[in-house]
């Protein structure tokens, strides 16, 4: 109800009017204006939620630039139609993407890869920033259900760390009654090892946990180097009516994980195998896992750029909780525990907490600008709150309201927010993007379902300034911001680097060959023809088509759409792609370039002729050197 009111009055529960003066409007417009032909300064990589895609926009313009398909087929780039991407997708045609993470070296973005998680099918994917394409999808990860608490990358991209949102009887496939949840169900923290050269991921090890619902987390740096942190929202271990049953306690147990100790324990043979993965039981391997109580039903848990302050947002309490990692370390060393849970020590709350900052209602996620300030998204209050990290003055300590510096309304119900470079040791600062769950009334009516909204906020001054707003496909969760000047994506795939054994680069090597009922066509594509432009085959044949785009000019893309066969490959300059189909109906099926490439793009077409068995050209006539096409 608050939302509806907010939408019609332009007011939020922040109590501020969102209207701006004419002078401000002009200044804001200029701040985000990128004139035709000019370029944005930053990339914004934001997750597409259950669309399974990553969207790339520019900052400050907030213009959508490109979509990178990851967990769902995307005809626009031919993703999910060629053999390689089909294999990556496996049996799934969707994923629920939440948290992108740029690769890091020494706690700074190194511009190599972007990792994203899939909550629905327990996977992690790697996008290469050289070509902005998905190169690996790992999973489903064994012993992991609901891969939501990821992708959290370590300081030198050693690992992607993940925690499970759901718990089930393990290993997967074992069945127990959810009534026996506490006894039979378990969650898991996973360390996904990343190859430092290639980025190739594999499951490294896992830590067995009680069946809490792990939520958001982050990794340490500086003093907290080698550690990672997650909130949880169901320490009650409820298995039904979670809305009520998981919100009983005032504090939930959050996880403090020493991932370096986990790695070491595995190397020392202290793990047991489950479903092919070494599993650490934290009750038997002390020093790997600790719990810390945090109020109430916390969500985000973010480490500041110095690595000293860890901020948790309590969805059901009007404050963020700030942990001091030095105090965490001391509590561990001095065994300042308030008991244990299933053999895992619980750190004493008062011993590790620096303070609770009264930011307002529904704090979720916190980001940092590297200048000592924190920015928290307020789901219920629909605003962004700027506050001061410790060290606090005595006066502030007495009343932490004094550490709360500014609030700016956001529209509406902000989930994640991102400050440029917040999760590195050296944030760029300057820009903040609020990713709001609701946009009702902010744009022209498009029916009952409204898009999400993203809002750009200038955080360079003392007061935050709302600059611009844009709408997005479902559904942005977290995002990463990278300075454009830090990467140099490829302009083409150089011919010398194309290692595909079925690539052909001139028309003499192109052609159609038949061996038994295996028909193999190797085609070149260049403005504005396919060579060969005819493929003869018979019903019952297995047809494999390899198409090489032999252009070496940027943006000269060709597609290969095959009528009535659900095929659309798209080849970038210098790229070879392959599809494989069983031909089961006779007919003449045109194929054509699906990507507008030249004035004669429409003419870029050919025919797949599927003869009835026993009819049509023989194997000899289809030829080994493309004879059938050279007419
Ligand atoms: S969660 S709105 Cu999937 Cu990132 Cu916090
Ligand atoms: Cu090639 Cu259109």
mmCIF file of N, CA, C and O in Angstrom, residues 181-272:
data_model
loop_
_atom_site.group_PDB
_atom_site.id
_atom_site.type_symbol
_atom_site.label_atom_id
_atom_site.label_comp_id
_atom_site.label_asym_id
_atom_site.label_seq_id
_atom_site.Cartn_x
_atom_site.Cartn_y
_atom_site.Cartn_z
ATOM 1 N N UNK A 181 13.480 -32.347 8.911
ATOM 2 C CA UNK A 181 14.415 -31.347 8.363
ATOM 3 C C UNK A 181 15.689 -31.204 9.193
ATOM 4 O O UNK A 181 16.797 -31.330 8.690
ATOM 5 N N UNK A 182 15.523 -30.967 10.493
ATOM 6 C CA UNK A 182 16.694 -30.688 11.345
ATOM 7 C C UNK A 182 17.706 -31.821 11.309
ATOM 8 O O UNK A 182 18.909 -31.600 11.349
ATOM 9 N N UNK A 183 17.186 -33.038 11.266
ATOM 10 C CA UNK A 183 18.060 -34.202 11.369
ATOM 11 C C UNK A 183 18.613 -34.631 10.009
ATOM 12 O O UNK A 183 19.773 -35.031 9.892
ATOM 13 N N UNK A 184 17.788 -34.546 9.005
ATOM 14 C CA UNK A 184 18.138 -35.185 7.732
ATOM 15 C C UNK A 184 18.653 -34.226 6.658
ATOM 16 O O UNK A 184 19.211 -34.668 5.663
ATOM 17 N N UNK A 185 18.408 -32.943 6.841
ATOM 18 C CA UNK A 185 18.735 -32.001 5.762
ATOM 19 C C UNK A 185 20.034 -31.261 6.087
ATOM 20 O O UNK A 185 20.371 -31.059 7.251
ATOM 21 N N UNK A 186 20.736 -30.841 5.041
ATOM 22 C CA UNK A 186 21.966 -30.073 5.239
ATOM 23 C C UNK A 186 22.155 -29.020 4.159
ATOM 24 O O UNK A 186 21.694 -29.175 3.031
ATOM 25 N N UNK A 187 22.874 -27.981 4.529
ATOM 26 C CA UNK A 187 23.313 -26.979 3.554
ATOM 27 C C UNK A 187 24.801 -27.155 3.295
ATOM 28 O O UNK A 187 25.438 -28.043 3.872
ATOM 29 N N UNK A 188 25.358 -26.283 2.464
ATOM 30 C CA UNK A 188 26.748 -26.477 2.061
ATOM 31 C C UNK A 188 27.372 -25.142 1.662
ATOM 32 O O UNK A 188 26.708 -24.281 1.085
ATOM 33 N N UNK A 189 28.646 -25.017 2.003
ATOM 34 C CA UNK A 189 29.452 -23.925 1.448
ATOM 35 C C UNK A 189 30.408 -24.573 0.454
ATOM 36 O O UNK A 189 31.027 -25.597 0.766
ATOM 37 N N UNK A 190 30.506 -24.024 -0.743
ATOM 38 C CA UNK A 190 31.359 -24.633 -1.771
ATOM 39 C C UNK A 190 32.474 -23.687 -2.180
ATOM 40 O O UNK A 190 32.251 -22.483 -2.340
ATOM 41 N N UNK A 191 33.644 -24.255 -2.370
ATOM 42 C CA UNK A 191 34.778 -23.524 -2.930
ATOM 43 C C UNK A 191 34.974 -23.984 -4.368
ATOM 44 O O UNK A 191 35.353 -25.119 -4.616
ATOM 45 N N UNK A 192 34.673 -23.091 -5.315
ATOM 46 C CA UNK A 192 34.840 -23.420 -6.734
ATOM 47 C C UNK A 192 36.195 -22.878 -7.162
ATOM 48 O O UNK A 192 36.428 -21.666 -7.154
ATOM 49 N N UNK A 193 37.084 -23.797 -7.507
ATOM 50 C CA UNK A 193 38.471 -23.424 -7.830
ATOM 51 C C UNK A 193 38.529 -22.837 -9.241
ATOM 52 O O UNK A 193 37.935 -23.375 -10.171
ATOM 53 N N UNK A 194 39.252 -21.736 -9.376
ATOM 54 C CA UNK A 194 39.376 -21.087 -10.690
ATOM 55 C C UNK A 194 40.820 -21.211 -11.168
ATOM 56 O O UNK A 194 41.752 -20.853 -10.442
ATOM 57 N N UNK A 195 40.994 -21.727 -12.383
ATOM 58 C CA UNK A 195 42.345 -21.834 -12.930
ATOM 59 C C UNK A 195 42.879 -20.423 -13.198
ATOM 60 O O UNK A 195 42.249 -19.633 -13.898
ATOM 61 N N UNK A 196 44.064 -20.102 -12.634
ATOM 62 C CA UNK A 196 44.551 -18.717 -12.735
ATOM 63 C C UNK A 196 44.866 -18.287 -14.170
ATOM 64 O O UNK A 196 44.842 -17.089 -14.465
ATOM 65 N N UNK A 197 45.157 -19.242 -15.051
ATOM 66 C CA UNK A 197 45.465 -18.862 -16.436
ATOM 67 C C UNK A 197 44.218 -18.808 -17.311
ATOM 68 O O UNK A 197 43.988 -17.852 -18.028
ATOM 69 N N UNK A 198 43.420 -19.886 -17.226
ATOM 70 C CA UNK A 198 42.315 -20.012 -18.183
ATOM 71 C C UNK A 198 40.969 -19.592 -17.609
ATOM 72 O O UNK A 198 40.016 -19.387 -18.353
ATOM 73 N N UNK A 199 40.872 -19.511 -16.292
ATOM 74 C CA UNK A 199 39.584 -19.203 -15.675
ATOM 75 C C UNK A 199 38.688 -20.423 -15.552
ATOM 76 O O UNK A 199 37.571 -20.329 -15.030
ATOM 77 N N UNK A 200 39.139 -21.565 -16.044
ATOM 78 C CA UNK A 200 38.341 -22.791 -15.987
ATOM 79 C C UNK A 200 38.018 -23.126 -14.526
ATOM 80 O O UNK A 200 38.889 -23.110 -13.663
ATOM 81 N N UNK A 201 36.738 -23.408 -14.272
ATOM 82 C CA UNK A 201 36.305 -23.666 -12.892
ATOM 83 C C UNK A 201 36.123 -25.153 -12.668
ATOM 84 O O UNK A 201 35.714 -25.880 -13.576
ATOM 85 N N UNK A 202 36.413 -25.593 -11.445
ATOM 86 C CA UNK A 202 36.023 -26.927 -11.008
ATOM 87 C C UNK A 202 35.678 -26.884 -9.513
ATOM 88 O O UNK A 202 36.114 -25.969 -8.806
ATOM 89 N N UNK A 203 34.884 -27.866 -9.087
ATOM 90 C CA UNK A 203 34.493 -27.871 -7.680
ATOM 91 C C UNK A 203 35.711 -28.281 -6.856
ATOM 92 O O UNK A 203 36.292 -29.340 -7.082
ATOM 93 N N UNK A 204 36.129 -27.427 -5.918
ATOM 94 C CA UNK A 204 37.321 -27.719 -5.128
ATOM 95 C C UNK A 204 36.997 -28.540 -3.887
ATOM 96 O O UNK A 204 37.456 -29.659 -3.738
ATOM 97 N N UNK A 205 36.164 -27.984 -3.007
ATOM 98 C CA UNK A 205 35.825 -28.654 -1.755
ATOM 99 C C UNK A 205 34.529 -28.059 -1.244
ATOM 100 O O UNK A 205 34.055 -27.040 -1.768
ATOM 101 N N UNK A 206 33.987 -28.707 -0.221
ATOM 102 C CA UNK A 206 32.750 -28.185 0.361
ATOM 103 C C UNK A 206 32.795 -28.321 1.873
ATOM 104 O O UNK A 206 33.507 -29.172 2.411
ATOM 105 N N UNK A 207 32.037 -27.450 2.546
ATOM 106 C CA UNK A 207 31.912 -27.508 4.008
ATOM 107 C C UNK A 207 30.450 -27.785 4.331
ATOM 108 O O UNK A 207 29.564 -27.018 3.933
ATOM 109 N N UNK A 208 30.227 -28.875 5.035
ATOM 110 C CA UNK A 208 28.864 -29.252 5.413
ATOM 111 C C UNK A 208 28.352 -28.288 6.485
ATOM 112 O O UNK A 208 29.076 -27.954 7.417
ATOM 113 N N UNK A 209 27.112 -27.836 6.351
ATOM 114 C CA UNK A 209 26.558 -26.915 7.350
ATOM 115 C C UNK A 209 25.204 -27.416 7.829
ATOM 116 O O UNK A 209 24.567 -28.229 7.159
ATOM 117 N N UNK A 210 24.748 -26.895 8.979
ATOM 118 C CA UNK A 210 23.379 -27.177 9.402
ATOM 119 C C UNK A 210 22.404 -26.633 8.351
ATOM 120 O O UNK A 210 22.784 -25.789 7.529
ATOM 121 N N UNK A 211 21.160 -27.065 8.418
ATOM 122 C CA UNK A 211 20.212 -26.642 7.376
ATOM 123 C C UNK A 211 19.656 -25.249 7.615
ATOM 124 O O UNK A 211 18.445 -25.056 7.678
ATOM 125 N N UNK A 212 20.539 -24.271 7.770
ATOM 126 C CA UNK A 212 20.101 -22.878 7.772
ATOM 127 C C UNK A 212 19.948 -22.465 6.308
ATOM 128 O O UNK A 212 20.606 -23.012 5.451
ATOM 129 N N UNK A 213 19.128 -21.486 6.049
ATOM 130 C CA UNK A 213 19.077 -20.950 4.680
ATOM 131 C C UNK A 213 20.130 -19.853 4.588
ATOM 132 O O UNK A 213 19.925 -18.752 5.099
ATOM 133 N N UNK A 214 21.238 -20.178 3.945
ATOM 134 C CA UNK A 214 22.292 -19.166 3.799
ATOM 135 C C UNK A 214 21.821 -18.098 2.843
ATOM 136 O O UNK A 214 21.144 -18.385 1.853
ATOM 137 N N UNK A 215 22.217 -16.871 3.139
ATOM 138 C CA UNK A 215 21.777 -15.788 2.257
ATOM 139 C C UNK A 215 22.996 -15.135 1.623
ATOM 140 O O UNK A 215 23.918 -15.813 1.225
ATOM 141 N N UNK A 216 23.030 -13.821 1.619
ATOM 142 C CA UNK A 216 24.109 -13.171 0.882
ATOM 143 C C UNK A 216 25.405 -13.140 1.672
ATOM 144 O O UNK A 216 25.388 -13.225 2.892
ATOM 145 N N UNK A 217 26.489 -12.964 0.968
ATOM 146 C CA UNK A 217 27.782 -12.969 1.624
ATOM 147 C C UNK A 217 28.796 -12.146 0.875
ATOM 148 O O UNK A 217 28.471 -11.425 -0.070
ATOM 149 N N UNK A 218 30.034 -12.249 1.325
ATOM 150 C CA UNK A 218 31.139 -11.621 0.599
ATOM 151 C C UNK A 218 32.449 -12.158 1.150
ATOM 152 O O UNK A 218 32.458 -12.875 2.148
ATOM 153 N N UNK A 219 33.520 -11.795 0.480
ATOM 154 C CA UNK A 219 34.827 -12.330 0.850
ATOM 155 C C UNK A 219 35.661 -11.245 1.517
ATOM 156 O O UNK A 219 35.432 -10.051 1.293
ATOM 157 N N UNK A 220 36.643 -11.682 2.283
ATOM 158 C CA UNK A 220 37.498 -10.750 3.006
ATOM 159 C C UNK A 220 38.651 -10.241 2.164
ATOM 160 O O UNK A 220 38.902 -10.714 1.051
ATOM 161 N N UNK A 221 39.325 -9.257 2.710
ATOM 162 C CA UNK A 221 40.548 -8.727 2.103
ATOM 163 C C UNK A 221 41.319 -8.012 3.208
ATOM 164 O O UNK A 221 40.766 -7.794 4.309
ATOM 165 N N UNK A 222 42.569 -7.665 2.953
ATOM 166 C CA UNK A 222 43.360 -6.999 3.992
ATOM 167 C C UNK A 222 43.381 -7.857 5.245
ATOM 168 O O UNK A 222 43.723 -9.035 5.185
ATOM 169 N N UNK A 223 42.955 -7.289 6.401
ATOM 170 C CA UNK A 223 42.992 -8.078 7.640
ATOM 171 C C UNK A 223 42.104 -9.324 7.580
ATOM 172 O O UNK A 223 42.387 -10.315 8.244
ATOM 173 N N UNK A 224 41.036 -9.278 6.789
ATOM 174 C CA UNK A 224 40.132 -10.441 6.701
ATOM 175 C C UNK A 224 40.444 -11.313 5.483
ATOM 176 O O UNK A 224 39.617 -12.125 5.058
ATOM 177 N N UNK A 225 41.634 -11.136 4.929
ATOM 178 C CA UNK A 225 42.080 -11.955 3.806
ATOM 179 C C UNK A 225 41.961 -13.436 4.161
ATOM 180 O O UNK A 225 42.365 -13.845 5.254
ATOM 181 N N UNK A 226 41.424 -14.218 3.261
ATOM 182 C CA UNK A 226 41.303 -15.666 3.500
ATOM 183 C C UNK A 226 39.996 -16.060 4.179
ATOM 184 O O UNK A 226 39.780 -17.231 4.449
ATOM 185 N N UNK A 227 39.133 -15.058 4.450
ATOM 186 C CA UNK A 227 37.870 -15.345 5.126
ATOM 187 C C UNK A 227 36.692 -14.996 4.235
ATOM 188 O O UNK A 227 36.840 -14.235 3.271
ATOM 189 N N UNK A 228 35.541 -15.549 4.565
ATOM 190 C CA UNK A 228 34.305 -15.207 3.856
ATOM 191 C C UNK A 228 33.154 -15.242 4.853
ATOM 192 O O UNK A 228 33.255 -15.896 5.899
ATOM 193 N N UNK A 229 32.069 -14.552 4.499
ATOM 194 C CA UNK A 229 30.969 -14.324 5.453
ATOM 195 C C UNK A 229 29.625 -14.471 4.749
ATOM 196 O O UNK A 229 29.456 -13.974 3.633
ATOM 197 N N UNK A 230 28.704 -15.132 5.411
ATOM 198 C CA UNK A 230 27.333 -15.215 4.879
ATOM 199 C C UNK A 230 26.319 -14.985 6.001
ATOM 200 O O UNK A 230 26.529 -15.460 7.119
ATOM 201 N N UNK A 231 25.219 -14.325 5.662
ATOM 202 C CA UNK A 231 24.109 -14.287 6.599
ATOM 203 C C UNK A 231 23.287 -15.560 6.415
ATOM 204 O O UNK A 231 23.479 -16.309 5.458
ATOM 205 N N UNK A 232 22.345 -15.783 7.347
ATOM 206 C CA UNK A 232 21.354 -16.839 7.132
ATOM 207 C C UNK A 232 20.035 -16.323 7.664
ATOM 208 O O UNK A 232 20.002 -15.400 8.477
ATOM 209 N N UNK A 233 18.948 -16.855 7.141
ATOM 210 C CA UNK A 233 17.660 -16.334 7.584
ATOM 211 C C UNK A 233 16.735 -17.407 8.148
ATOM 212 O O UNK A 233 15.571 -17.151 8.390
ATOM 213 N N UNK A 234 17.292 -18.591 8.368
ATOM 214 C CA UNK A 234 16.407 -19.622 8.922
ATOM 215 C C UNK A 234 17.175 -20.468 9.918
ATOM 216 O O UNK A 234 17.262 -21.685 9.793
ATOM 217 N N UNK A 235 17.743 -19.802 10.918
ATOM 218 C CA UNK A 235 18.433 -20.543 11.966
ATOM 219 C C UNK A 235 17.426 -21.379 12.749
ATOM 220 O O UNK A 235 17.783 -22.333 13.434
ATOM 221 N N UNK A 236 16.134 -20.997 12.610
ATOM 222 C CA UNK A 236 15.072 -21.767 13.269
ATOM 223 C C UNK A 236 14.958 -23.166 12.672
ATOM 224 O O UNK A 236 14.356 -24.061 13.267
ATOM 225 N N UNK A 237 15.498 -23.337 11.485
ATOM 226 C CA UNK A 237 15.416 -24.606 10.748
ATOM 227 C C UNK A 237 13.967 -25.030 10.509
ATOM 228 O O UNK A 237 13.603 -26.189 10.649
ATOM 229 N N UNK A 238 13.166 -24.041 10.146
ATOM 230 C CA UNK A 238 11.769 -24.338 9.804
ATOM 231 C C UNK A 238 11.725 -24.981 8.425
ATOM 232 O O UNK A 238 12.559 -24.694 7.569
ATOM 233 N N UNK A 239 10.744 -25.846 8.242
ATOM 234 C CA UNK A 239 10.605 -26.465 6.926
ATOM 235 C C UNK A 239 9.275 -26.111 6.277
ATOM 236 O O UNK A 239 9.000 -26.477 5.157
ATOM 237 N N UNK A 240 8.414 -25.388 7.008
ATOM 238 C CA UNK A 240 7.163 -24.945 6.402
ATOM 239 C C UNK A 240 6.782 -23.565 6.963
ATOM 240 O O UNK A 240 7.334 -23.134 7.977
ATOM 241 N N UNK A 241 5.878 -22.898 6.270
ATOM 242 C CA UNK A 241 5.418 -21.550 6.630
ATOM 243 C C UNK A 241 6.608 -20.708 7.119
ATOM 244 O O UNK A 241 6.586 -20.147 8.216
ATOM 245 N N UNK A 242 7.618 -20.607 6.277
ATOM 246 C CA UNK A 242 8.843 -19.909 6.683
ATOM 247 C C UNK A 242 8.588 -18.455 7.060
ATOM 248 O O UNK A 242 9.274 -17.902 7.913
ATOM 249 N N UNK A 243 7.617 -17.872 6.409
ATOM 250 C CA UNK A 243 7.269 -16.472 6.669
ATOM 251 C C UNK A 243 7.090 -16.243 8.176
ATOM 252 O O UNK A 243 7.491 -15.227 8.717
ATOM 253 N N UNK A 244 6.491 -17.222 8.830
ATOM 254 C CA UNK A 244 6.273 -17.136 10.275
ATOM 255 C C UNK A 244 7.363 -17.902 11.032
ATOM 256 O O UNK A 244 8.011 -17.375 11.928
ATOM 257 N N UNK A 245 7.577 -19.128 10.607
ATOM 258 C CA UNK A 245 8.414 -20.018 11.416
ATOM 259 C C UNK A 245 9.907 -19.719 11.351
ATOM 260 O O UNK A 245 10.660 -20.162 12.207
ATOM 261 N N UNK A 246 10.336 -18.989 10.314
ATOM 262 C CA UNK A 246 11.775 -18.716 10.247
ATOM 263 C C UNK A 246 12.090 -17.321 10.789
ATOM 264 O O UNK A 246 13.225 -16.864 10.696
ATOM 265 N N UNK A 247 11.072 -16.630 11.327
ATOM 266 C CA UNK A 247 11.339 -15.271 11.809
ATOM 267 C C UNK A 247 11.112 -15.168 13.316
ATOM 268 O O UNK A 247 10.776 -14.118 13.839
ATOM 269 N N UNK A 248 11.282 -16.287 14.006
ATOM 270 C CA UNK A 248 11.017 -16.338 15.446
ATOM 271 C C UNK A 248 12.130 -15.700 16.274
ATOM 272 O O UNK A 248 11.878 -14.996 17.237
ATOM 273 N N UNK A 249 13.357 -15.975 15.881
ATOM 274 C CA UNK A 249 14.481 -15.532 16.716
ATOM 275 C C UNK A 249 14.866 -14.091 16.407
ATOM 276 O O UNK A 249 14.715 -13.621 15.278
ATOM 277 N N UNK A 250 15.414 -13.431 17.412
ATOM 278 C CA UNK A 250 15.850 -12.061 17.196
ATOM 279 C C UNK A 250 17.171 -11.995 16.446
ATOM 280 O O UNK A 250 17.494 -10.990 15.837
ATOM 281 N N UNK A 251 17.927 -13.073 16.540
ATOM 282 C CA UNK A 251 19.188 -13.095 15.798
ATOM 283 C C UNK A 251 19.344 -14.432 15.091
ATOM 284 O O UNK A 251 18.978 -15.478 15.631
ATOM 285 N N UNK A 252 19.889 -14.379 13.891
ATOM 286 C CA UNK A 252 20.193 -15.599 13.156
ATOM 287 C C UNK A 252 21.697 -15.820 13.174
ATOM 288 O O UNK A 252 22.474 -14.871 13.295
ATOM 289 N N UNK A 253 22.080 -17.069 13.016
ATOM 290 C CA UNK A 253 23.514 -17.366 13.028
ATOM 291 C C UNK A 253 24.096 -17.171 11.634
ATOM 292 O O UNK A 253 23.653 -17.794 10.673
ATOM 293 N N UNK A 254 25.073 -16.287 11.537
ATOM 294 C CA UNK A 254 25.740 -16.062 10.263
ATOM 295 C C UNK A 254 27.050 -16.841 10.242
ATOM 296 O O UNK A 254 27.575 -17.210 11.295
ATOM 297 N N UNK A 255 27.561 -17.097 9.046
ATOM 298 C CA UNK A 255 28.752 -17.941 8.908
ATOM 299 C C UNK A 255 30.002 -17.099 8.725
ATOM 300 O O UNK A 255 30.010 -16.143 7.944
ATOM 301 N N UNK A 256 31.032 -17.452 9.468
ATOM 302 C CA UNK A 256 32.351 -16.861 9.308
ATOM 303 C C UNK A 256 33.255 -18.023 8.897
ATOM 304 O O UNK A 256 33.461 -18.956 9.666
ATOM 305 N N UNK A 257 33.717 -17.994 7.651
ATOM 306 C CA UNK A 257 34.409 -19.150 7.082
ATOM 307 C C UNK A 257 35.869 -18.800 6.797
ATOM 308 O O UNK A 257 36.155 -17.797 6.136
ATOM 309 N N UNK A 258 36.765 -19.627 7.282
ATOM 310 C CA UNK A 258 38.183 -19.487 6.948
ATOM 311 C C UNK A 258 38.458 -20.392 5.754
ATOM 312 O O UNK A 258 38.742 -21.570 5.899
ATOM 313 N N UNK A 259 38.348 -19.802 4.550
ATOM 314 C CA UNK A 259 38.458 -20.665 3.361
ATOM 315 C C UNK A 259 39.886 -21.167 3.124
ATOM 316 O O UNK A 259 40.084 -22.237 2.556
ATOM 317 N N UNK A 260 40.852 -20.408 3.605
ATOM 318 C CA UNK A 260 42.222 -20.929 3.478
ATOM 319 C C UNK A 260 42.414 -22.154 4.377
ATOM 320 O O UNK A 260 43.080 -23.120 3.989
ATOM 321 N N UNK A 261 41.800 -22.118 5.568
ATOM 322 C CA UNK A 261 41.884 -23.278 6.460
ATOM 323 C C UNK A 261 41.164 -24.476 5.841
ATOM 324 O O UNK A 261 41.602 -25.617 5.978
ATOM 325 N N UNK A 262 40.057 -24.193 5.129
ATOM 326 C CA UNK A 262 39.328 -25.282 4.467
ATOM 327 C C UNK A 262 40.192 -25.923 3.391
ATOM 328 O O UNK A 262 40.303 -27.148 3.290
ATOM 329 N N UNK A 263 40.843 -25.071 2.618
ATOM 330 C CA UNK A 263 41.721 -25.560 1.554
ATOM 331 C C UNK A 263 42.840 -26.431 2.139
ATOM 332 O O UNK A 263 43.163 -27.505 1.615
ATOM 333 N N UNK A 264 43.394 -25.959 3.246
ATOM 334 C CA UNK A 264 44.489 -26.679 3.891
ATOM 335 C C UNK A 264 44.002 -28.016 4.457
ATOM 336 O O UNK A 264 44.670 -29.051 4.296
ATOM 337 N N UNK A 265 42.847 -27.989 5.083
ATOM 338 C CA UNK A 265 42.308 -29.224 5.672
ATOM 339 C C UNK A 265 42.099 -30.292 4.599
ATOM 340 O O UNK A 265 42.376 -31.478 4.815
ATOM 341 N N UNK A 266 41.647 -29.853 3.432
ATOM 342 C CA UNK A 266 41.435 -30.806 2.335
ATOM 343 C C UNK A 266 42.779 -31.370 1.874
ATOM 344 O O UNK A 266 42.938 -32.576 1.683
ATOM 345 N N UNK A 267 43.768 -30.488 1.748
ATOM 346 C CA UNK A 267 45.106 -30.936 1.333
ATOM 347 C C UNK A 267 45.692 -31.926 2.337
ATOM 348 O O UNK A 267 46.445 -32.829 1.973
ATOM 349 N N UNK A 268 45.329 -31.761 3.602
ATOM 350 C CA UNK A 268 45.838 -32.665 4.643
ATOM 351 C C UNK A 268 44.998 -33.916 4.799
ATOM 352 O O UNK A 268 45.189 -34.700 5.745
ATOM 353 N N UNK A 269 44.054 -34.103 3.905
ATOM 354 C CA UNK A 269 43.251 -35.332 3.916
ATOM 355 C C UNK A 269 42.193 -35.373 5.014
ATOM 356 O O UNK A 269 41.772 -36.442 5.432
ATOM 357 N N UNK A 270 41.768 -34.196 5.476
ATOM 358 C CA UNK A 270 40.792 -34.190 6.563
ATOM 359 C C UNK A 270 39.342 -34.166 6.063
ATOM 360 O O UNK A 270 38.425 -33.881 6.828
ATOM 361 N N UNK A 271 39.157 -34.402 4.768
ATOM 362 C CA UNK A 271 37.799 -34.358 4.216
ATOM 363 C C UNK A 271 37.332 -35.763 3.834
ATOM 364 O O UNK A 271 38.136 -36.661 3.632
ATOM 365 N N UNK A 272 36.011 -35.915 3.789
ATOM 366 C CA UNK A 272 35.427 -37.162 3.287
ATOM 367 C C UNK A 272 34.765 -36.901 1.947
ATOM 368 O O UNK A 272 34.254 -35.810 1.727
#
